[in-house]
XYZ file of C-alpha atoms in Angstrom:
697
model
C 68.804 23.692 -60.766
C 65.692 25.807 -60.257
C 65.360 24.786 -56.560
C 69.062 25.616 -56.069
C 68.595 29.028 -57.661
C 65.581 29.751 -55.504
C 67.570 28.695 -52.413
C 70.462 30.952 -53.366
C 68.123 33.835 -54.067
C 66.373 33.381 -50.711
C 69.749 33.171 -48.925
C 70.940 36.331 -50.605
C 67.741 38.148 -49.764
C 67.992 37.178 -46.084
C 71.597 38.243 -46.051
C 70.716 41.614 -47.496
C 67.918 42.006 -45.016
C 70.258 41.091 -42.159
C 72.821 43.651 -43.282
C 70.221 46.387 -43.697
C 69.805 48.600 -40.628
C 66.610 48.137 -38.593
C 65.741 51.781 -38.977
C 65.533 51.577 -42.777
C 62.064 52.683 -44.038
C 60.346 52.637 -47.381
C 60.206 55.739 -49.523
C 57.067 57.641 -50.312
C 56.582 55.853 -53.649
C 57.033 52.390 -52.130
C 54.571 53.201 -49.327
C 51.856 54.296 -51.793
C 52.400 51.199 -53.965
C 52.073 48.915 -50.934
C 48.852 50.713 -49.869
C 47.239 50.375 -53.308
C 48.180 46.678 -53.506
C 46.762 46.043 -50.026
C 43.519 47.836 -50.985
C 43.191 45.782 -54.199
C 43.733 42.453 -52.390
C 41.264 43.475 -49.655
C 38.562 44.278 -52.255
C 39.056 40.854 -53.889
C 38.657 39.101 -50.547
C 35.531 41.179 -49.766
C 33.970 40.205 -53.120
C 34.722 36.498 -52.537
C 33.304 36.746 -49.007
C 30.039 38.297 -50.204
C 29.637 35.603 -52.847
C 30.232 32.816 -50.330
C 27.860 34.457 -47.829
C 25.033 34.605 -50.391
C 25.628 30.973 -51.371
C 25.424 29.880 -47.728
C 22.176 31.831 -47.188
C 20.660 30.204 -50.291
C 21.788 26.723 -49.195
C 20.316 27.254 -45.720
C 16.973 28.271 -47.195
C 17.012 25.252 -49.521
C 17.757 22.925 -46.591
C 14.821 24.413 -44.671
C 12.478 23.943 -47.644
C 13.584 20.335 -48.106
C 13.091 19.575 -44.419
C 9.615 21.146 -44.435
C 8.668 19.222 -47.604
C 9.888 15.945 -46.094
C 7.894 16.477 -42.897
C 4.844 17.584 -44.921
C 4.991 14.309 -46.869
C 5.344 12.408 -43.588
C 2.261 14.146 -42.128
C 0.210 13.630 -45.302
C 1.153 9.950 -45.575
C 0.458 9.344 -41.877
C -3.007 10.975 -42.044
C -3.909 9.152 -45.293
C -2.780 5.699 -44.125
C -4.291 5.949 -40.622
C -7.606 7.320 -41.964
C -7.695 4.516 -44.549
C -7.282 1.947 -41.746
C -10.159 3.488 -39.749
C -12.412 3.633 -42.821
C -11.465 0.098 -43.833
C -12.419 -1.172 -40.352
C -16.008 0.070 -40.838
C -16.064 -1.211 -44.443
C -14.926 -4.624 -43.234
C -17.672 -4.556 -40.581
C -20.274 -3.693 -43.263
C -19.074 -6.402 -45.661
C -19.222 -9.009 -42.930
C -22.847 -8.129 -42.242
C -23.585 -8.149 -45.984
C -22.305 -11.714 -46.193
C -24.277 -12.826 -43.124
C -27.540 -11.121 -44.118
C -27.901 -8.939 -41.022
C -26.417 -9.434 -37.561
C -28.152 -9.854 -34.214
C -28.222 -6.565 -32.397
C -26.129 -7.820 -29.467
C -23.359 -9.006 -31.805
C -23.490 -5.763 -33.803
C -23.243 -3.660 -30.639
C -20.364 -5.819 -29.378
C -18.369 -5.177 -32.574
C -19.222 -1.487 -32.466
C -17.997 -1.193 -28.854
C -14.760 -2.904 -29.899
C -14.137 -0.284 -32.591
C -15.038 2.547 -30.183
C -12.484 1.343 -27.657
C -9.773 0.661 -30.262
C -9.725 3.947 -32.169
C -9.208 7.290 -30.426
C -11.768 10.000 -31.132
C -14.824 7.818 -31.836
C -18.078 9.242 -30.409
C -20.531 6.683 -31.741
C -21.289 4.071 -34.386
C -24.844 3.977 -35.734
C -26.834 1.789 -38.059
C -29.056 3.879 -40.430
C -32.012 2.228 -42.112
C -32.768 2.280 -45.883
C -35.195 5.161 -45.359
C -32.506 7.239 -43.578
C -33.978 6.545 -40.153
C -31.661 6.221 -37.146
C -31.616 2.592 -36.006
C -29.144 1.021 -33.632
C -26.676 3.355 -31.908
C -23.631 2.601 -29.764
C -22.063 5.699 -28.153
C -18.683 6.071 -26.470
C -20.374 7.815 -23.543
C -23.642 6.015 -22.832
C -24.911 8.904 -20.701
C -24.404 11.449 -23.458
C -27.340 12.375 -25.706
C -26.693 11.853 -29.448
C -29.172 13.903 -31.568
C -30.461 12.069 -34.636
C -29.851 15.178 -36.762
C -26.103 14.616 -36.384
C -26.498 11.329 -38.324
C -29.212 12.012 -40.935
C -29.791 15.773 -41.071
C -28.505 18.641 -43.204
C -25.409 18.053 -45.340
C -25.043 14.603 -43.770
C -28.194 13.482 -45.572
C -26.646 14.570 -48.890
C -23.546 12.532 -48.051
C -25.696 9.458 -47.258
C -27.514 9.801 -50.582
C -24.177 10.106 -52.414
C -22.839 6.981 -50.670
C -25.955 5.056 -51.655
C -25.778 6.135 -55.328
C -22.025 5.526 -55.653
C -22.120 2.298 -53.591
C -18.941 3.410 -51.827
C -17.748 5.168 -48.671
C -18.443 8.914 -48.391
C -17.101 11.173 -45.618
C -18.780 14.343 -44.396
C -18.214 16.912 -41.689
C -21.040 17.149 -39.150
C -22.796 20.341 -38.243
C -20.983 20.365 -34.891
C -24.137 20.328 -32.847
C -22.694 17.882 -30.343
C -21.215 20.084 -27.621
C -19.738 22.400 -30.256
C -17.183 19.790 -31.375
C -15.970 19.433 -34.952
C -17.246 16.039 -36.180
C -16.413 13.706 -39.083
C -18.914 11.076 -40.202
C -17.819 7.940 -42.074
C -20.782 6.677 -44.125
C -20.545 3.067 -45.349
C -23.462 1.772 -47.499
C -24.658 -1.809 -46.935
C -26.142 -3.874 -49.759
C -27.594 -7.368 -49.947
C -26.819 -8.198 -53.573
C -28.555 -5.354 -55.417
C -30.873 -4.522 -52.514
C -29.930 -1.484 -50.440
C -29.899 -2.281 -46.670
C -28.962 1.031 -45.044
C -25.683 2.386 -43.696
C -23.113 1.953 -40.978
C -22.076 5.447 -39.827
C -19.123 6.179 -37.585
C -19.030 9.577 -35.802
C -15.554 10.814 -34.904
C -14.241 13.891 -33.111
C -11.740 15.321 -35.583
C -9.376 17.053 -33.132
C -8.551 14.043 -30.867
C -8.533 11.647 -33.840
C -5.903 13.636 -35.767
C -3.994 14.234 -32.528
C -3.814 10.449 -32.028
C -2.609 9.990 -35.627
C -0.007 12.758 -35.527
C 1.974 11.605 -32.515
C 4.889 13.749 -31.280
C 7.288 11.594 -33.302
C 5.572 12.679 -36.543
C 7.184 15.897 -37.819
C 8.728 16.634 -34.451
C 9.848 20.240 -34.263
C 7.136 21.392 -36.670
C 3.723 22.982 -36.228
C 0.766 21.459 -38.099
C -2.659 22.798 -39.064
C -5.465 20.950 -40.868
C -8.456 22.769 -42.345
C -11.586 21.904 -44.310
C -13.340 24.437 -46.551
C -11.341 27.234 -44.931
C -12.244 26.159 -41.394
C -9.418 24.970 -39.177
C -10.215 21.550 -37.690
C -6.867 20.717 -36.067
C -3.772 22.611 -34.907
C -0.610 21.524 -33.191
C 1.273 24.333 -31.366
C 0.464 28.037 -31.177
C 0.530 30.759 -33.828
C 3.729 30.777 -35.871
C 5.984 33.757 -36.447
C 6.147 35.468 -39.822
C 9.507 33.829 -40.550
C 8.093 30.379 -39.797
C 4.996 31.058 -41.942
C 7.235 32.024 -44.881
C 9.103 28.709 -44.507
C 5.898 26.657 -44.296
C 4.329 24.541 -47.045
C 0.895 23.086 -47.615
C -0.779 20.209 -49.460
C -4.199 18.631 -49.803
C -5.564 15.200 -48.867
C -8.628 13.787 -50.601
C -10.640 11.392 -48.408
C -13.798 9.982 -50.034
C -15.526 13.276 -50.739
C -13.723 15.390 -48.119
C -10.650 17.465 -48.931
C -8.342 18.594 -46.130
C -5.658 21.239 -46.460
C -2.554 20.456 -44.418
C -0.057 23.179 -43.472
C 3.351 22.430 -41.937
C 5.875 25.015 -40.780
C 8.894 24.889 -38.506
C 8.519 25.973 -34.914
C 10.002 29.195 -33.718
C 13.000 27.503 -32.131
C 13.905 25.899 -35.492
C 13.715 29.181 -37.409
C 15.746 30.937 -34.727
C 18.376 28.186 -34.500
C 19.670 28.546 -38.030
C 23.321 27.884 -38.540
C 25.485 30.916 -37.676
C 27.890 29.881 -40.411
C 26.697 32.489 -42.910
C 27.053 35.339 -40.426
C 30.403 33.976 -39.302
C 31.561 33.760 -42.932
C 30.498 37.344 -43.577
C 32.151 38.759 -40.453
C 35.168 36.516 -40.823
C 35.558 37.400 -44.504
C 35.452 41.131 -43.850
C 37.894 40.695 -41.015
C 40.053 38.543 -43.235
C 39.972 41.187 -45.949
C 41.158 43.758 -43.471
C 43.849 41.439 -42.141
C 44.956 40.417 -45.617
C 45.235 44.044 -46.591
C 47.306 44.777 -43.510
C 49.391 41.655 -44.094
C 50.084 42.583 -47.696
C 50.958 46.112 -46.642
C 53.281 45.116 -43.830
C 54.742 42.221 -45.843
C 56.275 44.824 -48.125
C 58.019 46.569 -45.268
C 59.011 43.714 -42.941
C 61.279 40.730 -43.052
C 61.435 37.856 -40.731
C 64.558 37.484 -38.729
C 66.722 34.535 -39.582
C 66.639 33.150 -36.071
C 62.843 33.372 -35.941
C 62.713 31.679 -39.357
C 64.920 28.826 -38.162
C 62.820 28.447 -35.028
C 59.644 28.470 -37.102
C 61.158 25.883 -39.454
C 62.041 23.556 -36.575
C 58.555 23.944 -35.156
C 57.080 23.319 -38.552
C 59.115 20.128 -38.991
C 57.866 18.934 -35.603
C 54.273 19.676 -36.597
C 54.770 17.900 -39.927
C 56.074 14.805 -38.166
C 53.099 14.799 -35.811
C 50.778 15.389 -38.732
C 52.245 12.438 -40.635
C 51.888 10.196 -37.605
C 48.293 11.304 -37.170
C 47.609 10.669 -40.860
C 49.055 7.172 -40.565
C 46.841 6.390 -37.592
C 43.806 7.771 -39.425
C 44.702 5.717 -42.501
C 44.827 2.503 -40.453
C 41.564 3.362 -38.716
C 39.924 4.198 -42.048
C 41.003 0.886 -43.572
C 39.750 -1.001 -40.537
C 36.328 0.666 -40.841
C 36.185 0.249 -44.636
C 37.079 -3.456 -44.411
C 34.966 -4.183 -41.315
C 32.569 -7.163 -41.612
C 30.013 -5.101 -39.679
C 28.035 -2.137 -40.977
C 29.318 1.223 -39.723
C 27.221 4.398 -39.856
C 28.079 7.895 -38.593
C 25.540 10.720 -38.191
C 25.723 14.238 -36.898
C 24.052 15.076 -33.604
C 20.765 15.756 -35.429
C 20.701 12.284 -36.999
C 21.770 13.195 -40.550
C 23.972 10.460 -42.061
C 27.519 11.572 -42.901
C 29.282 8.252 -43.536
C 28.548 4.590 -44.215
C 31.093 1.871 -44.958
C 30.971 -0.570 -47.941
C 29.411 -3.310 -45.802
C 26.387 -1.050 -45.215
C 25.938 -0.645 -48.976
C 26.387 -4.385 -49.532
C 23.691 -5.335 -46.984
C 21.081 -2.555 -47.415
C 21.540 -1.721 -51.099
C 21.833 2.043 -50.371
C 24.896 3.809 -51.729
C 26.747 6.569 -49.894
C 25.229 9.264 -52.128
C 21.695 7.937 -51.563
C 21.878 8.100 -47.760
C 24.066 11.194 -47.336
C 22.121 13.741 -45.289
C 19.237 11.307 -44.701
C 18.030 10.092 -41.316
C 18.563 6.410 -40.372
C 14.792 6.148 -40.088
C 14.787 5.366 -43.840
C 15.667 1.814 -42.745
C 12.589 1.566 -40.493
C 10.261 -1.257 -41.447
C 7.465 -0.543 -39.001
C 8.054 -3.949 -37.382
C 9.971 -2.523 -34.401
C 7.994 -0.948 -31.559
C 8.149 2.857 -31.399
C 9.040 2.602 -27.700
C 12.333 0.933 -28.679
C 13.307 3.917 -30.834
C 12.299 6.334 -28.066
C 14.504 4.463 -25.588
C 17.343 4.441 -28.145
C 17.333 8.222 -28.562
C 16.925 8.859 -24.842
C 19.948 6.671 -24.141
C 22.378 8.114 -26.708
C 21.334 11.751 -26.258
C 22.016 11.289 -22.526
C 25.541 10.164 -23.433
C 25.066 6.414 -22.953
C 25.544 3.477 -25.296
C 22.486 1.644 -26.642
C 22.571 -1.993 -27.694
C 19.662 -3.934 -29.094
C 18.050 -5.705 -32.041
C 16.092 -3.840 -34.740
C 13.955 -5.130 -37.602
C 14.855 -2.943 -40.596
C 14.044 -2.812 -44.314
C 16.504 -2.848 -47.227
C 16.241 -0.674 -50.324
C 14.568 -3.505 -52.255
C 11.920 -3.887 -49.517
C 13.397 -7.021 -47.969
C 13.272 -7.140 -44.160
C 16.379 -7.996 -42.160
C 17.451 -8.159 -38.497
C 20.401 -6.191 -37.153
C 22.123 -6.135 -33.785
C 23.111 -2.498 -33.264
C 25.501 -0.788 -30.890
C 25.047 3.011 -30.991
C 27.199 5.413 -28.985
C 27.957 9.166 -29.045
C 31.221 10.712 -30.311
C 32.557 13.624 -28.231
C 34.961 16.450 -29.014
C 37.803 17.759 -26.872
C 35.302 19.673 -24.719
C 33.280 16.523 -24.038
C 30.397 17.725 -26.201
C 28.459 15.262 -28.377
C 29.128 16.036 -32.031
C 28.256 12.770 -33.810
C 26.791 9.314 -33.268
C 28.465 6.046 -34.277
C 26.402 2.951 -35.065
C 27.958 -0.492 -35.532
C 25.403 -2.938 -36.925
C 25.644 -6.678 -37.539
C 23.245 -8.481 -39.897
C 21.776 -11.348 -37.830
C 18.942 -12.286 -40.205
C 20.324 -15.766 -40.852
C 20.799 -16.322 -37.129
C 17.192 -15.270 -36.496
C 15.954 -17.646 -39.193
C 17.931 -20.513 -37.684
C 16.566 -19.727 -34.210
C 13.027 -19.627 -35.611
C 13.566 -22.950 -37.387
C 14.816 -24.500 -34.139
C 11.764 -23.186 -32.263
C 9.376 -24.424 -34.942
C 11.130 -27.797 -35.087
C 10.893 -28.195 -31.305
C 7.227 -27.234 -31.474
C 6.577 -29.811 -34.188
C 8.441 -32.490 -32.208
C 6.428 -31.698 -29.072
C 3.214 -31.719 -31.074
C 4.104 -35.054 -32.698
C 4.971 -36.577 -29.318
C 1.676 -35.345 -27.870
C -0.293 -36.755 -30.820
C 1.602 -40.069 -30.537
C 0.743 -40.300 -26.836
C -2.884 -39.484 -27.628
C -2.878 -42.163 -30.337
C -1.513 -44.813 -27.972
C -4.068 -43.895 -25.331
C -6.857 -43.963 -27.922
C -5.732 -47.391 -29.127
C -5.772 -48.776 -25.581
C -9.212 -47.311 -24.904
C -10.627 -48.640 -28.192
C -9.285 -52.166 -27.579
C -10.547 -52.231 -23.992
C -14.042 -51.021 -24.950
C -14.590 -53.061 -28.115
C -15.260 -56.424 -26.422
C -17.724 -55.068 -23.762
C -19.453 -53.063 -26.483
C -19.832 -56.174 -28.650
C -21.474 -57.997 -25.737
C -23.881 -55.103 -25.194
C -24.671 -54.992 -28.920
C -25.353 -58.753 -29.012
C -27.606 -58.520 -25.995
C -29.588 -55.641 -27.516
C -29.960 -57.506 -30.825
C -31.266 -60.607 -29.028
C -33.638 -58.471 -26.976
C -34.923 -56.680 -30.105
C -35.717 -60.020 -31.803
C -37.758 -61.341 -28.839
C -38.929 -58.378 -26.767
C -41.077 -59.145 -23.692
C -44.785 -59.182 -24.565
C -45.629 -56.626 -21.854
C -43.337 -53.944 -23.289
C -45.027 -50.737 -24.264
C -44.058 -48.450 -27.165
C -41.770 -46.384 -24.868
C -39.670 -49.424 -23.939
C -39.325 -50.414 -27.605
C -38.264 -46.845 -28.488
C -35.626 -46.897 -25.715
C -34.309 -50.192 -27.109
C -33.980 -48.631 -30.581
C -32.166 -45.575 -29.129
C -29.762 -47.888 -27.266
C -28.977 -49.769 -30.503
C -28.344 -46.475 -32.328
C -26.006 -45.291 -29.564
C -24.104 -48.608 -29.706
C -23.719 -48.127 -33.465
C -22.456 -44.574 -32.872
C -19.929 -45.827 -30.289
C -18.697 -48.464 -32.771
C -18.067 -45.682 -35.304
C -16.170 -43.686 -32.663
C -14.006 -46.699 -31.764
C -13.372 -47.369 -35.452
C -12.176 -43.769 -35.945
C -9.929 -44.021 -32.889
C -8.328 -47.227 -34.157
C -7.950 -45.838 -37.695
C -6.131 -42.787 -36.387
C -4.023 -44.473 -33.699
C -2.931 -47.528 -35.754
C -2.232 -46.369 -39.331
C -1.095 -49.250 -41.497
C 1.035 -49.297 -44.636
C -0.410 -48.531 -48.064
C -1.423 -51.298 -50.467
C -1.402 -49.325 -53.732
C -2.874 -50.405 -57.038
C -4.083 -48.659 -60.201
C -7.598 -47.246 -59.594
C -10.395 -45.591 -61.550
C -11.182 -42.343 -59.749
C -14.817 -42.161 -60.879
C -15.564 -45.685 -59.636
C -13.759 -44.952 -56.376
C -15.895 -41.820 -55.801
C -19.139 -43.623 -56.755
C -18.416 -46.383 -54.233
C -17.658 -43.765 -51.552
C -21.014 -42.055 -52.274
C -22.806 -45.410 -52.043
C -21.155 -46.268 -48.709
C -22.048 -42.801 -47.337
C -25.750 -43.244 -48.228
C -26.727 -43.483 -44.560
C -25.548 -39.916 -43.883
C -26.879 -38.705 -47.254
C -30.367 -40.124 -46.726
C -30.478 -39.044 -43.080
C -29.943 -35.392 -44.065
C -31.892 -35.669 -47.375
C -28.964 -34.376 -49.422
C -29.052 -34.223 -53.220
C -25.690 -35.486 -54.535
C -24.449 -34.362 -57.977
C -21.257 -35.700 -59.583
C -19.222 -34.185 -62.430
C -16.334 -36.318 -63.698
C -14.113 -35.152 -66.544
C -14.381 -37.715 -69.353
C -11.370 -39.964 -69.844
C -9.799 -39.498 -66.439
C -6.529 -41.491 -66.176
C -6.037 -44.205 -63.558
C -4.591 -43.318 -60.166
C -1.971 -45.311 -58.236
C -3.148 -45.598 -54.623
C -4.706 -47.660 -51.844
C -8.389 -48.142 -52.744
C -9.612 -48.865 -49.202
C -7.832 -45.923 -47.614
C -8.813 -43.426 -50.298
C -12.402 -44.670 -50.151
C -12.383 -44.153 -46.367
C -11.025 -40.605 -46.808
C -13.723 -39.656 -49.339
C -16.454 -41.275 -47.220
C -15.366 -39.073 -44.288
C -15.381 -35.954 -46.491
C -18.783 -36.754 -48.031
C -20.221 -37.536 -44.575
C -18.886 -34.242 -43.188
C -20.419 -32.371 -46.115
C -23.795 -34.045 -45.594
C -23.732 -33.298 -41.852
C -22.857 -29.640 -42.565
C -26.159 -29.179 -44.432
C -28.191 -29.918 -41.282
C -30.454 -26.991 -40.520
C -30.204 -25.402 -44.013
C -33.343 -23.428 -44.754
C -34.900 -22.026 -47.952
C -32.733 -24.268 -50.161
C -32.496 -28.014 -50.507
C -29.318 -29.544 -49.009
C -26.938 -30.304 -51.864
C -23.515 -31.849 -52.359
C -21.505 -31.473 -55.601
C -18.539 -33.770 -56.339
C -16.227 -32.696 -59.160
C -13.148 -34.553 -60.498
C -10.746 -33.295 -63.156
C -7.188 -33.744 -64.437
C -4.507 -31.185 -63.477
C -1.404 -30.666 -65.635
C 0.776 -28.118 -63.805
C 3.908 -26.817 -65.506
C 6.369 -27.622 -62.721
C 4.754 -30.528 -60.860
C 3.547 -34.054 -61.496
C 0.161 -34.514 -63.233
C -2.573 -35.099 -60.679
C -6.292 -35.606 -60.084
C -8.183 -32.765 -58.372
C -11.379 -33.684 -56.516
C -13.658 -30.947 -55.147
C -16.525 -31.640 -52.727
C -18.813 -28.600 -52.269
C -21.764 -28.320 -49.903
C -24.279 -25.535 -49.243
C -24.258 -25.991 -45.491
C -23.367 -23.739 -42.576
C -19.694 -23.450 -43.581
C -16.592 -23.280 -41.404
C -15.782 -20.163 -39.383
C -12.510 -18.501 -40.548
C -10.947 -18.886 -37.109
C -11.399 -22.678 -37.326
C -9.831 -23.215 -40.779
C -6.400 -23.871 -39.232
C -7.773 -26.231 -36.559
C -10.131 -28.580 -38.427
C -7.299 -30.993 -39.262
C -6.169 -31.268 -35.633
C -7.129 -34.568 -33.937
C -10.148 -34.473 -31.599
C -11.147 -30.940 -32.663
C -14.860 -30.632 -33.497
C -17.579 -27.999 -33.314
C -20.428 -30.533 -33.249
C -22.164 -31.952 -30.198
C -21.271 -35.498 -31.301
C -18.191 -36.894 -32.993
C -14.555 -37.456 -32.166
C -13.137 -34.834 -34.480
C -11.063 -37.507 -36.261
C -12.838 -37.580 -39.643
C -10.815 -34.806 -41.281
C -7.492 -35.735 -39.568
C -7.861 -39.326 -40.815
C -8.645 -38.080 -44.332
C -5.641 -35.738 -44.243
C -3.318 -38.519 -43.024
C -4.443 -40.808 -45.866
C -4.004 -38.071 -48.471
C -0.583 -37.170 -47.034
C 0.412 -40.846 -47.321
C -0.416 -40.574 -51.038
C 1.743 -37.405 -51.286
C -1.329 -35.306 -51.995
C -2.855 -32.208 -50.435
C -6.194 -31.190 -48.923
C -7.581 -27.726 -48.166
C -10.857 -26.057 -47.105
C -12.230 -22.779 -48.427
C -15.505 -20.945 -47.725
C -18.005 -21.244 -50.569
C -20.115 -18.016 -50.814
C -22.898 -17.387 -50.022
C -22.785 -20.385 -47.686
C -21.039 -23.710 -47.560
C -17.565 -25.197 -47.807
C -15.358 -26.347 -50.685
C -12.945 -29.218 -49.919
C -10.163 -29.570 -52.510
C -8.133 -32.809 -52.694
C -5.157 -33.116 -55.076
C -3.642 -36.594 -55.628
C -0.636 -37.249 -57.934
C -1.268 -39.834 -60.649
C 2.043 -41.626 -60.224
C 4.131 -42.190 -57.082
C 7.247 -40.185 -56.352
C 10.589 -41.628 -57.477
C 11.554 -44.617 -55.353
C 8.103 -45.130 -53.768
C 6.475 -47.371 -56.345
């Protein structure tokens, strides 16, 4: 009823307006009322416009402050992490020399040259003696003179004394006497136990070092200045305008006794390229106020013609139909994106995220609110090369489509692989307004590919070892009979040597017999490795097994004059295993330990054998046997290779002792590992389960 009344009222009004002559005008009172109403409406619009304009100005300033703060954090974190890595490199160098008791000069200079070539900005690395005297020195430019005062004089001497007292790294700024450059010295104290052994000092040019750390991709679009004690030591870009300075922020970085002040402010082009929205809102609002006032004024004195109204209504219906069709298409597209099995991400042309679909949240763990306005770099894991990101941006900003694989990081820190297709979105004028990224999680596919590669590698390695084993077996069988004949002949000759033989001939005969014995051991190892036989398990006493292994290894023990000490936990349970094979494994390990003590000085060669019961919470009870020696130890780079067949660092030997021991222990479902034993030596840990696995007994 109400809609019918309104329709009748509107029809009557139009009819009255149609009947009224075109020349009819408002009276004086009506004209004044319309003017006052128009003025009142205009003032309301002006007030709303001013309020909106101030809000936009405040929001723009807040956005600028947030962007500056974000880039300041990025700069601070980059300087801190990269400086820590450079300092840690020298600390690691010092600790290695502490463990070794002092390096040869050639090896020390070789390591120093490696650091000089690896890190930008290094001038020299020096070794300072305990009395603060300049010792060894490796300079980046060999022809350049390096004054000793730069390393031990002035405030640097105070820093060295502080590093010695604190027993930690201390940084100091040099006096700048080297060609007027601003220098930073990294002072690392070196101790041998409690004895002070001097310093390792790295001299770095501050300007190129920080320039190498703060690459153009760090805080791009922003100027950076770093100062120490009020003195500027680094600057990127020229002097900033007053507006940029007002938008800048600063922070401090503490680095082992040195405090740097870092200032970051937007470049001039960023401060001048602020959004014109606020100005447009102000001008548009004032214009709108004027237009609204005019509209209100003229609305009181004008009526639309009926024909124009009908035409406008038809046009409006046409627009509504088109609008509904467009909405339907957008609805279908929106559902397709929302339900897509791939991650979809949309950013503006500056890289700020505006939209992500549910699949993105499901995979990465980031919600829409958490990533809104952020840059997709929040997914960066550091595993993907920077050149790939540079190529990505060059491609899409040029209007092309980029496809590739990225290694990203989820919110919970988990790494995942994505295949991304990123392309620009253009408006009706062919201008790039947004970027669309469609990403597919291919982590599982990558894992499967890696498993296939590793499996193929293992198969190839097994086939190679099998071929080597067959060849070794053939060689051992073919050589055993001739070697036995040679051995018999030498034994007969040693029992009845010719009466005219001198001492030299008798010594050569003894050497020949020893070499035959060595070759028999080599052939025995080859046959043991190439022809492994099945286990013959029985219940064994571990302590008796180890004692018999020590007794059978007496030849190696007595040859190297090794003192053997055994520690067996009382009441050790019996072990189910093959006595002969386990005895062979422990004989090999004890022999290796005895041989490793060859050349040990200042201390008597020693071997400690320890056996104890292990009762883990989630595994079978087992016996743990540790064999520790005080020999030369195993270099870290060889720890992964010692169990490979035919690998050895000795002049003699087949390199099969440890592989045979590992094979035997693996047959018993146990484990074996090697660890360095400070200050020198090696610890071999063998773990053997007490009972067999289900179905193996």
